mmCIF file with all atom_site columns, C-alpha atoms in Angstrom:
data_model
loop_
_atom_site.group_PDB
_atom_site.id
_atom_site.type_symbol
_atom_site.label_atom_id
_atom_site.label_alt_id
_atom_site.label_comp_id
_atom_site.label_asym_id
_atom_site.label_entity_id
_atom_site.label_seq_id
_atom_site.pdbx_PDB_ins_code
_atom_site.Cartn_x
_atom_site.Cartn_y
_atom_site.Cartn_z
_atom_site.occupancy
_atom_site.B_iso_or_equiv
_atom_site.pdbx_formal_charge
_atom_site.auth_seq_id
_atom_site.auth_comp_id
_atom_site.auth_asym_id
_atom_site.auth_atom_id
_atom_site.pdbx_PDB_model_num
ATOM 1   C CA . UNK A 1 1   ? 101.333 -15.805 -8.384  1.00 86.00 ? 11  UNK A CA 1
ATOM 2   C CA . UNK A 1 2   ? 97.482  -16.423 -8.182  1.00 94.00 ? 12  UNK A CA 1
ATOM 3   C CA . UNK A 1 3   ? 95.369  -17.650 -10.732 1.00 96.00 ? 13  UNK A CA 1
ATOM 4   C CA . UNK A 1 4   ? 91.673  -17.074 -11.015 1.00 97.00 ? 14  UNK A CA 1
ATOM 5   C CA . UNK A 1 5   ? 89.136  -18.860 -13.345 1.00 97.00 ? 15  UNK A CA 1
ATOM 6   C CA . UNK A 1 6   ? 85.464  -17.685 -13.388 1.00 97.00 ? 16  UNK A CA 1
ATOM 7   C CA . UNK A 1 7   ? 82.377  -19.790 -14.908 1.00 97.00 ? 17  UNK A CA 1
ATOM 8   C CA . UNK A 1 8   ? 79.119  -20.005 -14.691 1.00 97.00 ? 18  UNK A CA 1
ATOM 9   C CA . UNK A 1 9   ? 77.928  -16.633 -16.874 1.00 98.00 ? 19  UNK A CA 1
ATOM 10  C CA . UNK A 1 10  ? 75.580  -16.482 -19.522 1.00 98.00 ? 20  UNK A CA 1
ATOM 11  C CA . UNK A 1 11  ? 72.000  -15.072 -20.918 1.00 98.00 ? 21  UNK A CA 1
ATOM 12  C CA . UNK A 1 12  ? 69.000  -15.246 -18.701 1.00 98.00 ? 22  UNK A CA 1
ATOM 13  C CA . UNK A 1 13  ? 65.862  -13.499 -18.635 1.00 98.00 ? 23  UNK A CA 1
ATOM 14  C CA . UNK A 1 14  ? 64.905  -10.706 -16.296 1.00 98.00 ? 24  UNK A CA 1
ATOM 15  C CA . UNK A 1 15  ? 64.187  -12.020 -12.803 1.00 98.00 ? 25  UNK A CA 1
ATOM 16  C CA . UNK A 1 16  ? 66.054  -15.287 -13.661 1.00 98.00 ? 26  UNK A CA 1
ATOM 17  C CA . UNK A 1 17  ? 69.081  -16.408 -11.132 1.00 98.00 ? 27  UNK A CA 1
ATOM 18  C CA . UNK A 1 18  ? 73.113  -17.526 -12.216 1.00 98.00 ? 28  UNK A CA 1
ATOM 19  C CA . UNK A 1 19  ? 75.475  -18.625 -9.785  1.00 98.00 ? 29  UNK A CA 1
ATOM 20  C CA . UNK A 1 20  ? 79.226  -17.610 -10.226 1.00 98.00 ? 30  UNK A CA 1
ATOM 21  C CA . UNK A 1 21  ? 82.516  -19.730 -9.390  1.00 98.00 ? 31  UNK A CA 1
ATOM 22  C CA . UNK A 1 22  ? 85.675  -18.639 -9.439  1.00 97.00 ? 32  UNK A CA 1
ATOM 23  C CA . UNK A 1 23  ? 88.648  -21.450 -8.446  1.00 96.00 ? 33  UNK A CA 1
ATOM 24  C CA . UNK A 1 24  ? 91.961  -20.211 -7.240  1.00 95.00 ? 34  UNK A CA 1
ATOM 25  C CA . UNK A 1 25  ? 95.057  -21.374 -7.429  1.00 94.00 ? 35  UNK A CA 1
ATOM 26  C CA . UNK A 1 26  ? 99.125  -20.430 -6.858  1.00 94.00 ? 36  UNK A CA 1
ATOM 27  C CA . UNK A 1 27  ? 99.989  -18.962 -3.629  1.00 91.00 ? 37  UNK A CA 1
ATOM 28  C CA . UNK A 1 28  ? 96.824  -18.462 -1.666  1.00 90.00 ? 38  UNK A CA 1
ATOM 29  C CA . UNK A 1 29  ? 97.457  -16.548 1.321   1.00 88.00 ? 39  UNK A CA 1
ATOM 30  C CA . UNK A 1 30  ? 94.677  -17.635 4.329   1.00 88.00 ? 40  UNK A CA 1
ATOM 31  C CA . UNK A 1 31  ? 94.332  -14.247 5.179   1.00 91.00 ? 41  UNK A CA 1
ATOM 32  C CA . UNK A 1 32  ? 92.723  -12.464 2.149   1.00 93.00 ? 42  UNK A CA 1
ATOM 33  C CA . UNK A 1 33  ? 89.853  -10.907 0.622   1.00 95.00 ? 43  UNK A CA 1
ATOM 34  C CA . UNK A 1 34  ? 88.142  -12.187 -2.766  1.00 95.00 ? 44  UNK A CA 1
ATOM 35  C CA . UNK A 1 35  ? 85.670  -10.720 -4.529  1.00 96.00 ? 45  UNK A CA 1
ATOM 36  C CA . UNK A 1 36  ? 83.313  -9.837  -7.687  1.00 98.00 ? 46  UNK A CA 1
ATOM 37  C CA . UNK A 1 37  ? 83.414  -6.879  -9.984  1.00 98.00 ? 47  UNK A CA 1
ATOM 38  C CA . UNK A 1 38  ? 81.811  -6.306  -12.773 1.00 98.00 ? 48  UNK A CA 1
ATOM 39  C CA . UNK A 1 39  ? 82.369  -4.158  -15.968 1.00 98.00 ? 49  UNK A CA 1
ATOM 40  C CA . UNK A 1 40  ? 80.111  -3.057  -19.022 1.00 97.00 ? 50  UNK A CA 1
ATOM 41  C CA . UNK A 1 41  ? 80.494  -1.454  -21.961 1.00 94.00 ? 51  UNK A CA 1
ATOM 42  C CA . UNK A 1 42  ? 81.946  2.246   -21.717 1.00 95.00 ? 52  UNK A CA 1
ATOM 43  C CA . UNK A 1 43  ? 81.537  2.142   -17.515 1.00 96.00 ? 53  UNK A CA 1
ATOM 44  C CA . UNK A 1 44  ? 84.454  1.998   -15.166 1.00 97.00 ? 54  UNK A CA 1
ATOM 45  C CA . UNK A 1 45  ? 84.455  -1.438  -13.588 1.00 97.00 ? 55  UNK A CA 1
ATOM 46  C CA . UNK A 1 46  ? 82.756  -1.816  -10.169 1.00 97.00 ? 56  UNK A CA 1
ATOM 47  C CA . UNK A 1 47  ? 82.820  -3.859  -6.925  1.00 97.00 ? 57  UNK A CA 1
ATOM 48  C CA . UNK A 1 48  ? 79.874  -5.647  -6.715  1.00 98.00 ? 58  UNK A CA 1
ATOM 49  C CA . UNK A 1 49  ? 80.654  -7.924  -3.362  1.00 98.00 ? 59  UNK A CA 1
ATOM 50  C CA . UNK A 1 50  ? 83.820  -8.767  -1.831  1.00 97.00 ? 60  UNK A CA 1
ATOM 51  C CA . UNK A 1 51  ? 84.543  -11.241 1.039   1.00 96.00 ? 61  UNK A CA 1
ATOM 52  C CA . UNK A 1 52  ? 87.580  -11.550 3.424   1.00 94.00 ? 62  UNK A CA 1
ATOM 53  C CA . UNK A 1 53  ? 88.755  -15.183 4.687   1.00 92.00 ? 63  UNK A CA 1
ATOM 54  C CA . UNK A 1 54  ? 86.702  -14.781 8.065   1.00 92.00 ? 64  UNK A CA 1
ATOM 55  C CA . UNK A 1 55  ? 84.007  -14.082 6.243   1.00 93.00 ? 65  UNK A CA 1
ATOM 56  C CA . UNK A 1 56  ? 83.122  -11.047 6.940   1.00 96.00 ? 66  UNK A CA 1
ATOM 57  C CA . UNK A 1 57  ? 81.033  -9.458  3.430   1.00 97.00 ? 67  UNK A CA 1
ATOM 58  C CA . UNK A 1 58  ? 80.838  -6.252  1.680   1.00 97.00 ? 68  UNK A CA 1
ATOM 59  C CA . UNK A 1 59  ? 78.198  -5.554  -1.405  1.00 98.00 ? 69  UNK A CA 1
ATOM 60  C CA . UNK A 1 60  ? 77.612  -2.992  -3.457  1.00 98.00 ? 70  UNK A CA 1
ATOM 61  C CA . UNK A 1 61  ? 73.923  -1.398  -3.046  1.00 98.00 ? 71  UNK A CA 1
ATOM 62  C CA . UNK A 1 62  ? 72.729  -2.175  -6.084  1.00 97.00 ? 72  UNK A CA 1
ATOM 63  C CA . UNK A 1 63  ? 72.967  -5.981  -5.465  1.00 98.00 ? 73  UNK A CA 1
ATOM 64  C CA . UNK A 1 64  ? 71.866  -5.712  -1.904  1.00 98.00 ? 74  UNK A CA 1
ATOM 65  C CA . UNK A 1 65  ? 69.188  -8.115  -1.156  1.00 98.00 ? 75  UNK A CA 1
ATOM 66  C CA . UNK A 1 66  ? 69.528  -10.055 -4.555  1.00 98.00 ? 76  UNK A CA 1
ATOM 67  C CA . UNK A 1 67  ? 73.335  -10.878 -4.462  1.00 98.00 ? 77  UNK A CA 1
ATOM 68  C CA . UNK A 1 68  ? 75.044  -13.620 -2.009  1.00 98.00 ? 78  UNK A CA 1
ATOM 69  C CA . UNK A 1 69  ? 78.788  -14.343 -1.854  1.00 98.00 ? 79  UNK A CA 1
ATOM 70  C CA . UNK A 1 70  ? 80.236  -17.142 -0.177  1.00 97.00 ? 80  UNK A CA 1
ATOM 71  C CA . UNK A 1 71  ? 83.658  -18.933 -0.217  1.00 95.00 ? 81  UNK A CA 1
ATOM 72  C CA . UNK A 1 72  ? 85.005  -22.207 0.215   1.00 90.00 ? 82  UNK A CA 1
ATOM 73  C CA . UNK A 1 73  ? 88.185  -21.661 1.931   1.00 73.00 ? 83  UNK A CA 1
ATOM 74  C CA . UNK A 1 74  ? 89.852  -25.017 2.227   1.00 78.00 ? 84  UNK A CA 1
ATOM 75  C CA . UNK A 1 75  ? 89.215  -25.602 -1.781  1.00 71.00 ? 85  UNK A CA 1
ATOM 76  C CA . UNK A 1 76  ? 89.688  -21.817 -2.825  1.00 88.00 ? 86  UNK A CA 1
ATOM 77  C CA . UNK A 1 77  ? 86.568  -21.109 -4.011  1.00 94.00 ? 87  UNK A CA 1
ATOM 78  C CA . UNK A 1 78  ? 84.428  -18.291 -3.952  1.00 96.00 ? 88  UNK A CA 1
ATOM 79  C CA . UNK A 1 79  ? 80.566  -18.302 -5.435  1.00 97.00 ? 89  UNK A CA 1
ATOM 80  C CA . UNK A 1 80  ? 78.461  -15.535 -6.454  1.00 98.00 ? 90  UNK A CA 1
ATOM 81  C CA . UNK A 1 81  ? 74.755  -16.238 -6.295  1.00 98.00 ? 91  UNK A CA 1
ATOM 82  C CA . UNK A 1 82  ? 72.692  -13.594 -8.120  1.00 98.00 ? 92  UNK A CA 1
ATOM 83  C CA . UNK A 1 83  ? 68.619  -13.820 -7.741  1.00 98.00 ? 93  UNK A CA 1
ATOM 84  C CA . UNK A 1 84  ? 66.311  -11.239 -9.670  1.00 98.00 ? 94  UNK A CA 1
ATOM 85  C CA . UNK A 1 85  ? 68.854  -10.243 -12.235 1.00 98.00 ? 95  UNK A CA 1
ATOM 86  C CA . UNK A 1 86  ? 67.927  -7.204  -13.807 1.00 98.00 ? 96  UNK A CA 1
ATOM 87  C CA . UNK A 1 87  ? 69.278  -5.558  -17.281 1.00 98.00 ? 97  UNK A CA 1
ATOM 88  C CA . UNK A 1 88  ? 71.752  -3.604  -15.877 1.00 97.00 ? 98  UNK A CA 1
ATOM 89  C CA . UNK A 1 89  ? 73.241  -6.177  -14.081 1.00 98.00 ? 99  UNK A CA 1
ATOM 90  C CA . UNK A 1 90  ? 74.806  -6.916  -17.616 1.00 98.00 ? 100 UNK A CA 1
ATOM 91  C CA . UNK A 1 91  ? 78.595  -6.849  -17.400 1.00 98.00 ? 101 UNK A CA 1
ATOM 92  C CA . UNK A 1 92  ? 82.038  -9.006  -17.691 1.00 98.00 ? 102 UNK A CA 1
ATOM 93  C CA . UNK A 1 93  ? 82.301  -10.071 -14.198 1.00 98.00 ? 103 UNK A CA 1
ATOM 94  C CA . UNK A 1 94  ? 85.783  -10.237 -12.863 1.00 98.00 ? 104 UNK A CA 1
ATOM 95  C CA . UNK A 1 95  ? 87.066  -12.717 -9.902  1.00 98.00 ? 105 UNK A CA 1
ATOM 96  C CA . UNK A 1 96  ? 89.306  -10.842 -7.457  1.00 97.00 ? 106 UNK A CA 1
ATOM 97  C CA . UNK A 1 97  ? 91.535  -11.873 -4.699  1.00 96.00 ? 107 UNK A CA 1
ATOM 98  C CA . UNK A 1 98  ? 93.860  -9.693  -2.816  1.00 95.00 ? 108 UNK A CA 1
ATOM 99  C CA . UNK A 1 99  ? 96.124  -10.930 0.435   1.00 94.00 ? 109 UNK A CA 1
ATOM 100 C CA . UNK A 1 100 ? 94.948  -8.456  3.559   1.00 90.00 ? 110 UNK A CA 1
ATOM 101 C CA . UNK A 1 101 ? 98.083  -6.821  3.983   1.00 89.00 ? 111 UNK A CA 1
ATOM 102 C CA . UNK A 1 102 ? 99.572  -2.999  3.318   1.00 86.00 ? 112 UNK A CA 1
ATOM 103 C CA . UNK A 1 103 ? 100.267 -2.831  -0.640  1.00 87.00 ? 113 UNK A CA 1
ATOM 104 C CA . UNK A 1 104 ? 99.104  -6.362  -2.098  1.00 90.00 ? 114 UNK A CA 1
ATOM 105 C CA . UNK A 1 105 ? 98.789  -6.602  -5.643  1.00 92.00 ? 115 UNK A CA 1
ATOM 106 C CA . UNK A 1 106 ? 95.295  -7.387  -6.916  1.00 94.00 ? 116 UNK A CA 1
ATOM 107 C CA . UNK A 1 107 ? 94.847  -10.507 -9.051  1.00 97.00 ? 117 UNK A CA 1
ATOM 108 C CA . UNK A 1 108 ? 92.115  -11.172 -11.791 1.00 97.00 ? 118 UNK A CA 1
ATOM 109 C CA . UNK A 1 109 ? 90.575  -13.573 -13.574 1.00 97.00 ? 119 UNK A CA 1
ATOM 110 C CA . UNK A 1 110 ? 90.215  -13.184 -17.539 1.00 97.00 ? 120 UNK A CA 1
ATOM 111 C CA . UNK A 1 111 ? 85.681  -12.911 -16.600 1.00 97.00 ? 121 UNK A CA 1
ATOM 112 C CA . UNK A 1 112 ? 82.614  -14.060 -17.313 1.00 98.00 ? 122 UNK A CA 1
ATOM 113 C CA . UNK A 1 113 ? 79.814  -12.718 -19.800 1.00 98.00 ? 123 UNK A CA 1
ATOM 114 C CA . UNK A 1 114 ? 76.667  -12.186 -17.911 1.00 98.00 ? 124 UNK A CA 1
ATOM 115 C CA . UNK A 1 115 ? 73.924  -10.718 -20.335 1.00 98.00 ? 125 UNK A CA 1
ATOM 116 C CA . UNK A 1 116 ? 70.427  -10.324 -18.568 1.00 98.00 ? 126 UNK A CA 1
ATOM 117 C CA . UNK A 1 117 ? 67.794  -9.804  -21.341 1.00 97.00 ? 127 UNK A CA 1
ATOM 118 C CA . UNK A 1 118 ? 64.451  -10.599 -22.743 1.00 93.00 ? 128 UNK A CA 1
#
């Protein structure tokens, strides 16, 4: 019963910066993790960085240093800055949210295109 929107993709240059939204909606449990993955072409899709309702973060290594998440709990948002965006940061980024308990169902937005290119 959750509902997940993403915006904000598009093309950029090497080096150049997008910031992510998702917006949630439905039953929003306030204990929960949300997150970003990310998916190209003929590769299995990946966590890229996750963050739990006390805020507490998890990224993948790749986007260490270059990637921020953040949330905004009372309007159920969560925000994906990415800085220095590379090629191969090119991928159909995916919205997640999962309640922290045993067994939750994950929940997915429909993504965003971001295509980093010259």
């Amino acid at each position: 019963q959750v509902h997940l929107v993403e915006s904000g993709g598009g093309l950029v240059q090497p080096g150049g910066s997008l910031r992510l939204s998702c917006a949630a909606s439905g039953s929003i449990f306030s204990i929960n993790v949300m997150g970003w993955y990310r998916q190209a072409p003929g590769k299995q899709r990946e966590l890229v960085a996750g963050i739990t309702s006390g805020g507490r973060t998890n990224y993948a290594d790749s986007v260490k240093g270059r990637f921020t998440i953040s949330r905004d709990n009372a309007g159920n948002m969560v925000y994906l800055q990415m800085n220095s965006l590379r090629p191969e940061d090119s991928a159909v980024y995916y919205c997640n949210y999962r309640r922290l308990a045993s067994g939750s169902s994950n929940y997915w937005g429909q993504g965003t295109q971001v295509t980093v290119s010259s």
